[in-house]
């Protein structure tokens, strides 16, 4: 099994579970937040929908600037609806999976740099970027979403095994 094959299996599993949680997010609670400094329910779902979109650019280039000196930063996405968020999630996951499936293991070792305003924040191998800033980042925020859903009395699906709602 190649490293790409292993990443694809993990990608499919983690984003499959993530979709189950986003699907359960109640649209009428989209503006709810557990704390003033926290994402709203809608915004955490939107963030999860956007995270897979880092995959293809990470595999296509060797750097990304969050705030390019030329001002060419993409506009920040704004939550519209749960339906639009799920469509965005599905499109981003499909594009990400295709990019990952089309890659070879050697591409994962290529150094990749994150910049902010032209200043280097870090450089690490592409494979580490995909694990850290796509997969692990999504799992982290999915965990937050599961707490949000619990606080909104939404039954949770199995994530890494049965939940109190699925047992």
Coordinates of C-alpha atoms in Angstrom, one line a residue:
X1 CA 0.0 0.0 0.0
X2 CA 1.3 3.4 -0.9
X3 CA 1.2 6.4 1.4
X4 CA -1.3 8.0 -0.9
X5 CA -3.5 5.0 -0.6
X6 CA -3.3 5.2 3.2
X7 CA -4.1 8.9 3.1
X8 CA -7.1 8.3 0.8
X9 CA -8.5 5.7 3.2
X10 CA -8.2 8.1 6.1
X11 CA -9.5 11.0 4.0
X12 CA -12.6 9.1 3.0
X13 CA -13.3 7.9 6.6
X14 CA -12.8 11.3 8.3
X15 CA -14.7 13.4 5.8
X16 CA -17.5 10.8 5.6
X17 CA -18.0 11.2 9.3
X18 CA -17.7 15.0 9.1
X19 CA -20.5 15.1 6.5
X20 CA -22.7 13.1 8.9
X21 CA -22.2 15.7 11.6
X22 CA -22.7 18.7 9.2
X23 CA -25.9 17.1 7.9
X24 CA -27.3 17.0 11.5
X25 CA -26.6 20.7 12.2
X26 CA -30.0 22.3 12.6
X27 CA -30.5 25.2 10.2
X28 CA -32.6 27.1 12.7
X29 CA -29.6 27.2 15.2
X30 CA -27.0 28.3 12.6
X31 CA -26.4 31.6 14.5
X32 CA -26.1 29.8 17.9
X33 CA -22.7 29.8 19.6
X34 CA -21.7 28.3 23.0
X35 CA -19.6 31.3 23.9
X36 CA -19.0 34.8 22.5
X37 CA -15.5 33.9 21.3
X38 CA -16.6 30.7 19.6
X39 CA -17.7 30.1 16.0
X40 CA -21.4 30.1 15.4
X41 CA -22.8 26.7 14.5
X42 CA -23.1 27.8 10.9
X43 CA -19.6 29.1 10.8
X44 CA -18.0 26.0 12.2
X45 CA -19.9 23.9 9.6
X46 CA -18.7 26.3 6.9
X47 CA -15.1 26.1 8.2
X48 CA -15.3 22.3 8.0
X49 CA -16.7 22.6 4.5
X50 CA -13.7 24.7 3.4
X51 CA -10.9 22.7 5.0
X52 CA -10.7 20.1 2.2
X53 CA -10.1 22.9 -0.3
X54 CA -6.5 23.2 1.0
X55 CA -5.7 19.8 -0.5
X56 CA -5.4 20.6 -4.2
X57 CA -3.5 23.8 -3.9
X58 CA -1.0 22.1 -1.5
X59 CA -0.4 19.4 -4.0
X60 CA -0.2 21.9 -7.0
X61 CA 2.1 24.5 -5.5
X62 CA 5.0 24.8 -3.0
X63 CA 3.7 27.8 -1.1
X64 CA 0.6 29.7 -0.1
X65 CA 0.3 33.3 1.2
X66 CA -2.6 34.0 3.4
X67 CA -2.3 37.7 2.7
X68 CA -0.3 38.2 -0.5
X69 CA 1.6 41.5 -0.6
X70 CA -0.2 42.2 -4.0
X71 CA -3.5 41.9 -2.2
X72 CA -4.8 38.9 -4.1
X73 CA -6.1 37.0 -1.1
X74 CA -9.4 35.2 -1.8
X75 CA -12.5 36.7 -0.1
X76 CA -13.5 35.1 3.2
X77 CA -16.5 32.8 2.8
X78 CA -19.6 33.8 4.7
X79 CA -22.2 31.3 5.9
X80 CA -25.3 31.4 3.8
X81 CA -27.3 28.2 4.6
X82 CA -26.8 24.6 5.7
X83 CA -27.8 23.5 2.2
X84 CA -25.1 25.7 0.5
X85 CA -22.6 24.6 3.1
X86 CA -23.2 20.9 2.3
X87 CA -22.9 21.6 -1.4
X88 CA -19.6 23.5 -0.8
X89 CA -18.4 20.6 1.4
X90 CA -19.3 18.0 -1.3
X91 CA -17.5 20.0 -4.0
X92 CA -14.4 20.6 -1.9
X93 CA -14.2 16.9 -0.8
X94 CA -14.6 15.8 -4.5
X95 CA -11.9 18.1 -5.7
X96 CA -9.6 17.3 -2.8
X97 CA -10.0 13.5 -3.2
X98 CA -9.3 13.7 -7.0
X99 CA -6.1 15.7 -6.3
X100 CA -5.0 13.3 -3.7
X101 CA -5.8 10.2 -5.8
X102 CA -3.8 11.8 -8.7
X103 CA -0.7 12.3 -6.6
X104 CA 2.3 10.0 -6.0
X105 CA 4.1 9.4 -2.8
X106 CA 7.2 11.4 -3.9
X107 CA 5.0 14.6 -4.0
X108 CA 4.3 14.3 -0.3
X109 CA 8.0 14.9 0.5
X110 CA 8.2 18.2 -1.4
X111 CA 8.7 21.1 1.0
X112 CA 5.6 23.4 1.2
X113 CA 5.6 26.9 2.8
X114 CA 2.9 28.9 4.4
X115 CA 3.4 32.7 4.3
X116 CA 1.5 35.7 5.7
X117 CA 2.1 39.0 3.9
X118 CA 5.3 37.6 2.3
X119 CA 6.7 36.4 5.6
X120 CA 7.4 32.7 6.0
X121 CA 5.4 31.1 8.9
X122 CA 6.7 27.6 8.3
X123 CA 7.9 25.1 5.8
X124 CA 7.2 21.4 6.0
X125 CA 6.7 18.5 3.7
X126 CA 3.4 18.5 1.7
X127 CA 2.4 15.2 3.4
X128 CA 2.7 16.8 6.8
X129 CA 0.6 19.8 5.6
X130 CA -2.1 17.5 4.4
X131 CA -2.1 15.5 7.7
X132 CA -1.9 18.6 9.9
X133 CA -3.9 21.4 8.1
X134 CA -6.4 19.3 6.3
X135 CA -7.1 16.0 8.2
X136 CA -6.1 16.8 11.8
X137 CA -7.5 20.3 11.5
X138 CA -10.9 18.9 10.3
X139 CA -10.9 16.3 13.1
X140 CA -10.3 19.0 15.7
X141 CA -13.2 21.2 14.5
X142 CA -15.4 18.2 13.9
X143 CA -14.9 17.4 17.6
X144 CA -16.0 21.0 18.4
X145 CA -19.1 20.5 16.2
X146 CA -20.0 17.3 18.0
X147 CA -20.0 19.3 21.3
X148 CA -22.2 22.0 19.7
X149 CA -24.6 19.4 18.4
X150 CA -24.8 17.7 21.9
X151 CA -25.5 21.2 23.4
X152 CA -28.3 21.6 20.9
X153 CA -29.7 18.2 21.8
X154 CA -29.0 16.8 18.4
X155 CA -28.3 13.0 18.5
X156 CA -24.7 12.1 17.5
X157 CA -23.8 9.4 15.0
X158 CA -21.0 7.0 15.6
X159 CA -17.7 8.7 15.1
X160 CA -14.9 6.3 16.3
X161 CA -17.4 3.9 17.7
X162 CA -20.9 4.2 19.3
X163 CA -22.1 7.3 20.9
X164 CA -24.6 7.6 23.7
X165 CA -27.2 8.1 20.9
X166 CA -26.2 5.2 18.8
X167 CA -25.6 2.5 21.3

